[in-house]
Coordinates of C-alpha atoms and ligand atoms in Angstrom, one line a residue:
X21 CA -29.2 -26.4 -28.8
X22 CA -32.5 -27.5 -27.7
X23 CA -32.9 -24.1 -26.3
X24 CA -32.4 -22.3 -29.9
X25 CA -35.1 -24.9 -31.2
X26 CA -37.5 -24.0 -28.6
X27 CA -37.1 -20.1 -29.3
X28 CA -37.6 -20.5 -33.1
X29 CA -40.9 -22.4 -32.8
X30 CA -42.2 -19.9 -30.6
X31 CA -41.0 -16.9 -32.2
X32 CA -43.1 -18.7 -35.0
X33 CA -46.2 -19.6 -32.9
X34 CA -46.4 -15.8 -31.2
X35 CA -46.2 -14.2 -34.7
X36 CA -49.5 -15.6 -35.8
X37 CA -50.9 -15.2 -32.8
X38 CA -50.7 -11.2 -33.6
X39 CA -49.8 -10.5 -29.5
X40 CA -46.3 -10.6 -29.9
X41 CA -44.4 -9.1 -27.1
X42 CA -40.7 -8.9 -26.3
X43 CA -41.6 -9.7 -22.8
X44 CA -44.3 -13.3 -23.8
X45 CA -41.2 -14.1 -26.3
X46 CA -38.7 -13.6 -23.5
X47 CA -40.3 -15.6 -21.0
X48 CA -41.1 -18.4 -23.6
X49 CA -37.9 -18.6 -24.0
X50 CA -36.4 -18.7 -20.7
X51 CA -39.4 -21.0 -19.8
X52 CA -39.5 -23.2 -22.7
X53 CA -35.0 -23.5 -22.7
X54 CA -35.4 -24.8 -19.1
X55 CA -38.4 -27.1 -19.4
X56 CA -37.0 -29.1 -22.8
X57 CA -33.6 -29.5 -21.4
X58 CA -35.4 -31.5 -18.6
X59 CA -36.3 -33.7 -21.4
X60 CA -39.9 -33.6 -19.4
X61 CA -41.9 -30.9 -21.3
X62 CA -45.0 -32.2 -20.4
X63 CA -44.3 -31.7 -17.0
X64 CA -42.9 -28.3 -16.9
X65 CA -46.3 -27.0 -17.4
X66 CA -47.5 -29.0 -14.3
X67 CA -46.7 -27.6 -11.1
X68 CA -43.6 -28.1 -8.7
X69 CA -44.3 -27.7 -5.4
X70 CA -41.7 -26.6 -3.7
X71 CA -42.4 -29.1 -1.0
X72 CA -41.5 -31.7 -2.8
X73 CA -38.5 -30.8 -3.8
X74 CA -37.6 -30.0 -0.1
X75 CA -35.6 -31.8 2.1
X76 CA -37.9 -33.3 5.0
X77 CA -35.1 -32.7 8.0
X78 CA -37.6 -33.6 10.2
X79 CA -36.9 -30.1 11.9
X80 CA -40.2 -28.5 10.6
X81 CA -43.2 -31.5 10.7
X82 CA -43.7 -32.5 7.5
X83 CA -46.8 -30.5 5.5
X84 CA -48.6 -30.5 2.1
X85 CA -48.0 -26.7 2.0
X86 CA -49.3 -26.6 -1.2
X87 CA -48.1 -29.7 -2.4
X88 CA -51.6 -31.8 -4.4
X89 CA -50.6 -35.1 -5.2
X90 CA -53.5 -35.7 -6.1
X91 CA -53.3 -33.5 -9.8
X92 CA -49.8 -34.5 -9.2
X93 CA -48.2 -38.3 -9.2
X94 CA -44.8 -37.8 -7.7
X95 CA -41.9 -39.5 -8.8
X96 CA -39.5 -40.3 -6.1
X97 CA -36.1 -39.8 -7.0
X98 CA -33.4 -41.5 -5.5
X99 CA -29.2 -41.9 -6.6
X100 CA -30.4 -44.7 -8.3
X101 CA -31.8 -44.5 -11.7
X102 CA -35.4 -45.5 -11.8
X103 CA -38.3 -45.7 -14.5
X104 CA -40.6 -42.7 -14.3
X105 CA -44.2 -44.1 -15.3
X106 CA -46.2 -42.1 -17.8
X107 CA -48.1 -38.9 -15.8
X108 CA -45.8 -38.8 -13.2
X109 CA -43.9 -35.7 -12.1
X110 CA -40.6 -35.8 -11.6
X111 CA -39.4 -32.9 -8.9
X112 CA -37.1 -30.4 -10.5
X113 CA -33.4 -30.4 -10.3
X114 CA -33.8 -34.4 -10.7
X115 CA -31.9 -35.8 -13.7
X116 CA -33.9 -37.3 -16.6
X117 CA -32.8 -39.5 -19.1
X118 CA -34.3 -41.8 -21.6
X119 CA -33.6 -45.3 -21.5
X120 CA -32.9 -46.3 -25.2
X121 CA -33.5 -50.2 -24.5
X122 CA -36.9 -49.7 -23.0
X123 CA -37.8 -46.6 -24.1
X124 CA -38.7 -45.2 -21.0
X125 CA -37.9 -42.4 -19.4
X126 CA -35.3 -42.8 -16.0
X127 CA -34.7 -40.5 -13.1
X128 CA -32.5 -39.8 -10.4
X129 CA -31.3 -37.1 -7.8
X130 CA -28.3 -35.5 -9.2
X131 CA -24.9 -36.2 -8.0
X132 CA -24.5 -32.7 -5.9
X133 CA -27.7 -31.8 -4.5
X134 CA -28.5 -28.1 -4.4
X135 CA -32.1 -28.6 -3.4
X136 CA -32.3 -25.1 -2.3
X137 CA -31.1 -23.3 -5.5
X138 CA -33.4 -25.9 -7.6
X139 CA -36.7 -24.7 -5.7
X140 CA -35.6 -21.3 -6.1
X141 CA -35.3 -21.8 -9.8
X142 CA -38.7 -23.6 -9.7
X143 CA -40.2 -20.7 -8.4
X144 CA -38.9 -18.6 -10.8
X145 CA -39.9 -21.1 -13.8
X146 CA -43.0 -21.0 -12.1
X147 CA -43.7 -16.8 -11.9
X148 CA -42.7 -17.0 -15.4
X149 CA -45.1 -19.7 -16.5
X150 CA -47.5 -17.7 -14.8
X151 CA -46.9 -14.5 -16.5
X152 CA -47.5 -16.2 -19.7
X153 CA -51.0 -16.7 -18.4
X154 CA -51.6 -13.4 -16.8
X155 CA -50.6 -11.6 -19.9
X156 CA -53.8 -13.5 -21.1
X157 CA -52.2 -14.6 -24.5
X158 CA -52.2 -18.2 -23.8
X159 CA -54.3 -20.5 -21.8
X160 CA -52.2 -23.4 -20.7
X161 CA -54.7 -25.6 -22.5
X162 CA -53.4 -23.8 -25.7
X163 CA -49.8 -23.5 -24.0
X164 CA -50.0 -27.8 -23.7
X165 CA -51.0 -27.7 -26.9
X166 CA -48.2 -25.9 -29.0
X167 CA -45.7 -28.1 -26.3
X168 CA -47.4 -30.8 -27.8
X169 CA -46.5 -30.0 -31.0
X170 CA -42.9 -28.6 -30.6
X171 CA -42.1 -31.7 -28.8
X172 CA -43.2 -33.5 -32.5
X173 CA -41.1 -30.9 -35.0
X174 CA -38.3 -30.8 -32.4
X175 CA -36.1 -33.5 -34.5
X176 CA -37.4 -32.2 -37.8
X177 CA -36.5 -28.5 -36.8
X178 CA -33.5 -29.6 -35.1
X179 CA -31.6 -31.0 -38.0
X180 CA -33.1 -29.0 -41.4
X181 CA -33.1 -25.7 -39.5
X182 CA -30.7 -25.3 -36.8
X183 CA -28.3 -23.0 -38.7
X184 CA -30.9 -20.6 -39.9
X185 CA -32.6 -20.3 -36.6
X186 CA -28.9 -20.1 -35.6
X187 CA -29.1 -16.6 -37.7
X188 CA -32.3 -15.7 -37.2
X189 CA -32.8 -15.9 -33.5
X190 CA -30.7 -13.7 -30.2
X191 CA -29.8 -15.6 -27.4
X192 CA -31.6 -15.0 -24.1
X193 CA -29.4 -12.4 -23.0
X194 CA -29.1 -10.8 -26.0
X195 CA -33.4 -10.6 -25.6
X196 CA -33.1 -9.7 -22.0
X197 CA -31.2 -6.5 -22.3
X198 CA -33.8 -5.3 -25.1
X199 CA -36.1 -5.8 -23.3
X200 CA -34.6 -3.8 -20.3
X201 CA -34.2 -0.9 -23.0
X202 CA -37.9 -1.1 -23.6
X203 CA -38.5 -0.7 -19.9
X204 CA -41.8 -2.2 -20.4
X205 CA -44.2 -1.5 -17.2
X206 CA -45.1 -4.5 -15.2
X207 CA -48.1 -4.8 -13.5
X208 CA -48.0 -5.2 -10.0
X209 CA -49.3 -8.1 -8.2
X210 CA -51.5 -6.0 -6.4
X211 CA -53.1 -5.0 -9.6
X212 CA -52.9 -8.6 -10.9
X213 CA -54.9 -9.8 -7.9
X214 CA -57.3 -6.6 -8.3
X215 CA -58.2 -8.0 -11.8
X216 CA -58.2 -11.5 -11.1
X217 CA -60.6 -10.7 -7.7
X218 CA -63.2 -8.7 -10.4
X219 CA -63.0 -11.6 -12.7
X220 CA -63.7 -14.1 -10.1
X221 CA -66.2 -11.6 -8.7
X222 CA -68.2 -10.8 -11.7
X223 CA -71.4 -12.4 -12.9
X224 CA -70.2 -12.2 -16.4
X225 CA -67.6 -14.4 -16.0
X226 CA -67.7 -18.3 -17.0
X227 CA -67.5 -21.1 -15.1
X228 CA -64.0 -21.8 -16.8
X229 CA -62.6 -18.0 -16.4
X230 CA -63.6 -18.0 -12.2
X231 CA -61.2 -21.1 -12.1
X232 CA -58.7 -19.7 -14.5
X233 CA -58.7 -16.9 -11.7
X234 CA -59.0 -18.6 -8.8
X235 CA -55.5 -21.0 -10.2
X236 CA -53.9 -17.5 -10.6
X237 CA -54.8 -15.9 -7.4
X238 CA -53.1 -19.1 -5.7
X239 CA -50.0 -17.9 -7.1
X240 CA -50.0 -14.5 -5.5
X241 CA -51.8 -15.2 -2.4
X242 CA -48.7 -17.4 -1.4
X243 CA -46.7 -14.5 -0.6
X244 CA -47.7 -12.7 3.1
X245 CA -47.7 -8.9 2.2
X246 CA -50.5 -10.2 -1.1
X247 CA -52.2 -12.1 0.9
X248 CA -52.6 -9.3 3.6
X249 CA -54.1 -7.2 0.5
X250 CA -56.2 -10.1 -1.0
X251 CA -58.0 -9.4 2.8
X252 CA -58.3 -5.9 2.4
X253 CA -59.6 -5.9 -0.5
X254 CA -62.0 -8.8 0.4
X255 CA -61.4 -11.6 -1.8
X256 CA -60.8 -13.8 0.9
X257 CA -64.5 -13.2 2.3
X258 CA -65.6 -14.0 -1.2
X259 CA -63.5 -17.2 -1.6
X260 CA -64.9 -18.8 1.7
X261 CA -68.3 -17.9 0.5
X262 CA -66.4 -20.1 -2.8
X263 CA -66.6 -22.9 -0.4
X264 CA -70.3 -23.0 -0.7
X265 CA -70.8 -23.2 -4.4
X266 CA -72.8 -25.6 -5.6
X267 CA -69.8 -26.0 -8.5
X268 CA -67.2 -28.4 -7.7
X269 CA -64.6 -27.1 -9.3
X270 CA -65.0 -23.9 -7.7
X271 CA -65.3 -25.2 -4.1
X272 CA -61.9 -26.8 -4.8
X273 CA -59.9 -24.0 -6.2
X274 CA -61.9 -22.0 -3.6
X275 CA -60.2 -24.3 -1.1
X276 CA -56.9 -24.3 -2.6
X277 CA -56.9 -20.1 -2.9
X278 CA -57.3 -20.4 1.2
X279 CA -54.9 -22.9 1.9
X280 CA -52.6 -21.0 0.3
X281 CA -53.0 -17.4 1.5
X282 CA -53.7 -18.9 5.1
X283 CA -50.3 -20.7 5.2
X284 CA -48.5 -19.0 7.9
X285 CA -50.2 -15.7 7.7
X286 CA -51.7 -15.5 11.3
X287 CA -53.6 -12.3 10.1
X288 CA -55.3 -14.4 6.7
X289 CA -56.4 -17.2 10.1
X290 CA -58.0 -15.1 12.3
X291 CA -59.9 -13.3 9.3
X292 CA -60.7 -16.8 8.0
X293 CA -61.8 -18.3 11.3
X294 CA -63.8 -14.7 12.1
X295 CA -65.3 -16.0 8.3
X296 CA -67.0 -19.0 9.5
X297 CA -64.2 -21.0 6.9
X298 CA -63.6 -23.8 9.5
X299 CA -67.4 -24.9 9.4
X300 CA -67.5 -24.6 5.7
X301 CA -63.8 -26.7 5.1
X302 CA -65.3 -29.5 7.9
X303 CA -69.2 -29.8 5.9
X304 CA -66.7 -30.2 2.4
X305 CA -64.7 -33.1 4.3
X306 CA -67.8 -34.7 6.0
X307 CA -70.1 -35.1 3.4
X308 CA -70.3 -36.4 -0.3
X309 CA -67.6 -34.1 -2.3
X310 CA -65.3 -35.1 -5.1
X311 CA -62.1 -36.0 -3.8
X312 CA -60.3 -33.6 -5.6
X313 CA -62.4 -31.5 -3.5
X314 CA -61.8 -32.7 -0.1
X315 CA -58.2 -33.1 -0.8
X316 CA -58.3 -29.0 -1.3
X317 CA -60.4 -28.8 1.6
X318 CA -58.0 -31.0 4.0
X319 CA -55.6 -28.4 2.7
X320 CA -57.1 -25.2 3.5
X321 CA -58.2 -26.8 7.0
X322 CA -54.3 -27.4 7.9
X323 CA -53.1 -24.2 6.9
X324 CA -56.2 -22.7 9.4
X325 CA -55.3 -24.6 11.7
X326 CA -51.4 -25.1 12.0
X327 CA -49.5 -22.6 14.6
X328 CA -53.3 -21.5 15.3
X329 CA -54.3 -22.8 18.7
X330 CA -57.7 -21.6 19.0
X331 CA -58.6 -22.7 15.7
X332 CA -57.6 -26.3 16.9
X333 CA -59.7 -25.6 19.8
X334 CA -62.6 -24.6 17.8
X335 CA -61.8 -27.1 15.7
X336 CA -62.2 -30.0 18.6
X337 CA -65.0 -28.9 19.6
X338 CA -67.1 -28.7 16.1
X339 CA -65.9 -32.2 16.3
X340 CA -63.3 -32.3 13.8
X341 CA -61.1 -35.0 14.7
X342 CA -64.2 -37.2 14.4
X343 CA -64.8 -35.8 10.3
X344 CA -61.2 -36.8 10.0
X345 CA -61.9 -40.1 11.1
X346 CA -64.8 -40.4 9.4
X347 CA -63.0 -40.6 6.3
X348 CA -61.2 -44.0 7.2
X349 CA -65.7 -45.2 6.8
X350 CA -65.3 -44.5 3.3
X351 CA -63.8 -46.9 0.8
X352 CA -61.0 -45.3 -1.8
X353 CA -59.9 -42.7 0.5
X354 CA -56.7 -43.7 1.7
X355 CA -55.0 -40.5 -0.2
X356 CA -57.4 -38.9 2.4
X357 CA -56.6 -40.8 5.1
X358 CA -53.0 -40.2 4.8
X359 CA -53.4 -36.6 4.7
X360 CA -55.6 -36.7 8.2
X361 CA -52.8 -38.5 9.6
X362 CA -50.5 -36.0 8.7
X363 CA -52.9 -33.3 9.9
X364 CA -52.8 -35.0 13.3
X365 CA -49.1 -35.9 13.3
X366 CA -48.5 -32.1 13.2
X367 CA -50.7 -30.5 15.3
X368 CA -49.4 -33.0 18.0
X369 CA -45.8 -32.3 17.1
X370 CA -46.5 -28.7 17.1
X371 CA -48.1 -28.7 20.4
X372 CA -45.1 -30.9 21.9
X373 CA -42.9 -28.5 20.2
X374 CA -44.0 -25.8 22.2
X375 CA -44.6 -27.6 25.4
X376 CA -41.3 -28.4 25.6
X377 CA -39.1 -24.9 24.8
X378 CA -39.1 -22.9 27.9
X379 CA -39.0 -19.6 26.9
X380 CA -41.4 -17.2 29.0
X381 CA -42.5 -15.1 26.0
X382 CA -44.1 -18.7 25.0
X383 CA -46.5 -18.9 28.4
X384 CA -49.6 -17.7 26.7
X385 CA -48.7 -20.1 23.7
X386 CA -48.5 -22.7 25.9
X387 CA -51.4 -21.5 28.0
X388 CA -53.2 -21.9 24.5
X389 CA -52.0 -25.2 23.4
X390 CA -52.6 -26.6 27.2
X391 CA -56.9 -25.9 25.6
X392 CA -56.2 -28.4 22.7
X393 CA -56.7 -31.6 24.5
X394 CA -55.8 -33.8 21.5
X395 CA -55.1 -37.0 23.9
X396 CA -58.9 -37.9 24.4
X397 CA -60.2 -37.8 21.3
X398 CA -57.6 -40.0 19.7
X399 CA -57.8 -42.6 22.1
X400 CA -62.2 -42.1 21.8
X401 CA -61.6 -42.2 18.6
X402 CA -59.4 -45.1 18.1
X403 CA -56.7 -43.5 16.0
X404 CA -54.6 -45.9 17.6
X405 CA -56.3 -48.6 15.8
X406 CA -56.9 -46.4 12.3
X407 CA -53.3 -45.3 11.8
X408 CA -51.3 -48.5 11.7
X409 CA -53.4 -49.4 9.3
X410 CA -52.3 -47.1 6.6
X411 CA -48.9 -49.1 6.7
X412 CA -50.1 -51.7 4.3
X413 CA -50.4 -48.8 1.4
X414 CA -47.8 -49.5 -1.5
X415 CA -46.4 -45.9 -1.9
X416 CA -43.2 -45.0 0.5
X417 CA -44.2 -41.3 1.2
X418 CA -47.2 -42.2 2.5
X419 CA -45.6 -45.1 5.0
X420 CA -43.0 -42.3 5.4
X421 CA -46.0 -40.4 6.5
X422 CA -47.7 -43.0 8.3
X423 CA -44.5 -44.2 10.5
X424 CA -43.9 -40.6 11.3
X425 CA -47.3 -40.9 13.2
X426 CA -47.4 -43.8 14.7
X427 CA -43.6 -43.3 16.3
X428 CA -45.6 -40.0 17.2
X429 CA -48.5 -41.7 18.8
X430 CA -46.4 -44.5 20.7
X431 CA -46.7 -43.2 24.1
X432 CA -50.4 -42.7 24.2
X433 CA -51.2 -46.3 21.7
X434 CA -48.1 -48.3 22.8
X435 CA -50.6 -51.2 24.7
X436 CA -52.9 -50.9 21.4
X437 CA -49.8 -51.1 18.9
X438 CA -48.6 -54.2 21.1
X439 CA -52.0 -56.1 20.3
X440 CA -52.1 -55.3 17.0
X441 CA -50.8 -58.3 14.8
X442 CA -51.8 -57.0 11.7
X443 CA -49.2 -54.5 12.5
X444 CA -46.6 -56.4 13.8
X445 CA -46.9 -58.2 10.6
X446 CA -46.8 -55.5 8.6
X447 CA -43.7 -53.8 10.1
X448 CA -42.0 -57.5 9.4
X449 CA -42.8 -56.9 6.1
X450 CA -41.8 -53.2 6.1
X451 CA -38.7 -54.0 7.6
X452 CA -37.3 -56.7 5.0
X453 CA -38.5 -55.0 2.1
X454 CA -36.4 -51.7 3.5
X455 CA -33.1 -53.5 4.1
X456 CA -32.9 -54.5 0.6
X457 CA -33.2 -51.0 -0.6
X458 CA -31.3 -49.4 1.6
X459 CA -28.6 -52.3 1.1
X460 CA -28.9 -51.4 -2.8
X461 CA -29.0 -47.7 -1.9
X462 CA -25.6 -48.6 0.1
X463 CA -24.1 -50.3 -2.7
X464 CA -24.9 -47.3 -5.1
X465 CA -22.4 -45.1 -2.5
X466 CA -25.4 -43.8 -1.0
X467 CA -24.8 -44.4 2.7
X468 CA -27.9 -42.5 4.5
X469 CA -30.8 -42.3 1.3
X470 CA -34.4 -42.4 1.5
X471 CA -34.9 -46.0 2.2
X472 CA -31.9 -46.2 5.2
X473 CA -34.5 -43.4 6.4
X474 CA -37.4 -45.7 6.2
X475 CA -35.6 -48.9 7.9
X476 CA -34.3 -46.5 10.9
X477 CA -38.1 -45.7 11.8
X478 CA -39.3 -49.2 10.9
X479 CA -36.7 -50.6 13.3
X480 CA -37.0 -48.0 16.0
X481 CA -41.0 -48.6 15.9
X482 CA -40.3 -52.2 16.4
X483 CA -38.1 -51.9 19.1
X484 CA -39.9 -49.7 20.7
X485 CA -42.8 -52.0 20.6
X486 CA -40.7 -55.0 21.7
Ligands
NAG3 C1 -68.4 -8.6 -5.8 O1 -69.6 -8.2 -6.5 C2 -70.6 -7.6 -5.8 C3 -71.8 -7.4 -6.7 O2 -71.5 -7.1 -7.9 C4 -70.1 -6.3 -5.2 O3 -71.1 -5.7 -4.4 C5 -68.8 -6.6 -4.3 O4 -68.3 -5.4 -3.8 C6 -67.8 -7.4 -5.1 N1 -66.8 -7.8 -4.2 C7 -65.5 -7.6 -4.4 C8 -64.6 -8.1 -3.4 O5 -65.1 -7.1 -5.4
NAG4 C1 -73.2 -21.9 3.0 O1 -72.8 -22.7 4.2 C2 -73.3 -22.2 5.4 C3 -72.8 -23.1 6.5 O2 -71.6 -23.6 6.2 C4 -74.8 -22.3 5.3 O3 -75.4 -21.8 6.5 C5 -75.4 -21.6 4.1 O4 -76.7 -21.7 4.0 C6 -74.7 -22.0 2.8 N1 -75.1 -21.2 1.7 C7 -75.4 -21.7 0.6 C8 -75.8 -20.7 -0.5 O5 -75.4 -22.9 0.3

């Protein structure tokens, strides 16, 4: 019903704007139908990362991909049904509900997960949020805004006009197969990205349009074959030089555009390290930056670096392990911390990954990884001291994060963990704290959740360290 409500408004809202297009109407539609029936409309037009929606098996170490938590407050979810504060995104395929005693709004995994069908849909909710914005009809400042406003008619509309917009309006498939009649040429991304490069690119543009640009071009560059043309047709040399702008704002999306087209694209790396990016991504974390900033940088410098061993070599030697630690100096950074911690967690995983298969084709790899020598600087360093540390933070992904590491680092820090009784006391704490949610998670029919997780690598730490 919600669905019919959503289509009438902006059938209304695309008339006056005078660009009215099957295909903007279409994907309002489809877009608008899905994010209302989440009962989270202010949400749906903030990004889902598919990363969290993903399962961390613990097969592939866990990453950021694109993930920012930072724009992004993640919500949780577990079988239980929890209060979602204000500003906080709930991943998709969670169920939402509003709590009619307190008035807030409650979320929980859904009975039978489908996590993989979900991120797919994301994705596809996301493209089609995207092509509203590529279509250049709407900015998602004015997209907020008529949400905004639905969300406030959507009772008044509901109930006076549901039967006429019951006349009035198609359902989706009804518009879908008109608008396959119409045959309406798409652009292709390659064109998209041609566009978006020029607008980026061109002195005329403002401030505000080279970011609107930059956000789109992170959507494309995501896929391997566009971000193998974003090279050729050099906007990647021209977001690394992005990385030096004395805007902000553009040095982050800069960042984020990298990180993105970087992410497993070995040909984007060596193009990127070739483009002096790995100097430019360590000054951004080493010295005075917004953190919105860094966080994009920290990004960018795992996706360079990840799967990449001579980039981690080169990135040893300009000292990069010690800019990461530097960032445990600064006050307010534990966000940042906990994201250096998971850069270190994976390039040691990665490298014991390889070590240990023992197929010949891997030789050279392993020739390559046997350069990184991770094991001095850490102990140099004292990242045996630093990483415990981060235990004491409130939020359970980052501990999830944090243990992750330290059961990482036990064989090299084992002696330091031993002497450490802030962290002894802290895993006490960890440990009670865990058995009551994972007893609660039990008695919900939950027998292996998130926080059983949790207590299994709390207790395994401590016995380890026993
Ligand atoms: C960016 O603009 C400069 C100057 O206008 C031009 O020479 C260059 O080719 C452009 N680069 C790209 C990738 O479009
Ligand atoms: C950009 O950064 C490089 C080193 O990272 C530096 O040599 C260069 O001067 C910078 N350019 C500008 C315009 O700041």
């Amino acid at each position: 019903m919600r669905g019919w409500v959503a289509m009438s408004h902006w059938a209304g809202l695309l008339c006056t704007a005078a660009k009215v297009s099957l295909l903007l109407l279409l994907v309002s539609a489809v877009f608008f139908q899905s994010s209302l029936s989440d009962r989270v409309p202010e949400f749906a037009l903030t990004k889902i990362e598919e990363s969290d929606i993903k399962d961390d098996s613990g097969k592939e170490p866990i990453t950021d991909d694109d993930a920012d938590p930072e724009d992004l407050e993640v919500f949780y979810p577990t079988h239980q049904w929890q209060a979602v504060r204000p500003g906080q995104a709930v991943p998709a395929g969670s169920h939402v509900r509003l709590n009619l005693q307190t008035g807030e709004r409650e979320a929980r995994l859904p009975d039978s997960e489908s996590g993989k069908s979900d991120a797919k849909e994301e994705k596809r909710r996301r493209r089609l949020n995207k092509m509203d914005i590529d279509t250049n009809s709407f900015t998602s400042q004015e997209l907020k805004k008529a949400l905004a406003k639905m969300k406030e008619n959507e009772k008044a509309e509901r109930t006076a006009h549901e039967e006429e917009v019951r006349k009035k309006f198609r359902p989706i498939e009804q518009l879908k197969e008109e608008f396959e009649k119409l045959n309406v040429k798409m652009e292709t991304d390659y064109e998209i990205m041609d566009k978006l490069i020029s607008k980026f690119n061109s002195s005329a543009s403002t401030l505000d349009e080279k970011v609107a640009a930059l956000y789109d071009l992170e959507y494309y560059v995501h896929q391997v074959d566009n971000a193998k043309d974003f090279l050729s047709m050099g906007g990647l040399r021209l977001v690394i030089e992005g990385l030096n702008s004395t805007e902000a704002v553009l040095k982050e999306h800069a960042a984020f555009v990298l990180g993105a087209a970087l992410s497993s694209n070995p040909k984007v790396q060596v193009e990127a390290i070739e483009g002096g990016a790995l100097q430019k991504l360590l000054v951004i974390v080493a010295t005075e930056q917004p953190q919105a900033v860094k966080k994009k940088a920290l990004f960018a410098l795992s996706s360079l670096l990840r799967h990449f061993p001579y980039a981690q070599q080169q990135f040893l030697k300009l000292g990069g392990l010690q800019v990461l630690r530097g960032l445990f100096r600064q006050p307010g950074t534990s966000a940042l911390c906990v994201r250096a911690v998971t850069l270190l967690y994976d390039l040691i995983v990665e490298k014991m990954l390889l070590e240990d298969s023992q197929h010949s084709d891997h030789m050279e790899k392993v020739q390559q990884y046997r350069r990184v020598q991770l094991v001095p600087a850490v102990l140099e360093q004292d990242w045996c001291v630093a990483v415990p540390g981060l235990l004491a933070l409130p939020e359970h992904d980052a501990r999830e994060k944090v243990l992750k590491a330290v059961s990482v680092l036990m064989e090299l820090c084992r002696e330091r963990f031993r002497g450490d009784t802030a962290l002894s006391a802290t895993l006490g704490m960890l440990r009670s704290e865990y058995e009551e949610l994972a007893a609660a998670e039990r008695r919900d029919g939950d027998g292996d959740g998130y926080f059983q997780e949790l207590l299994g690598a709390v207790n395994s730490i401590v016995r380890e360290l026993s």
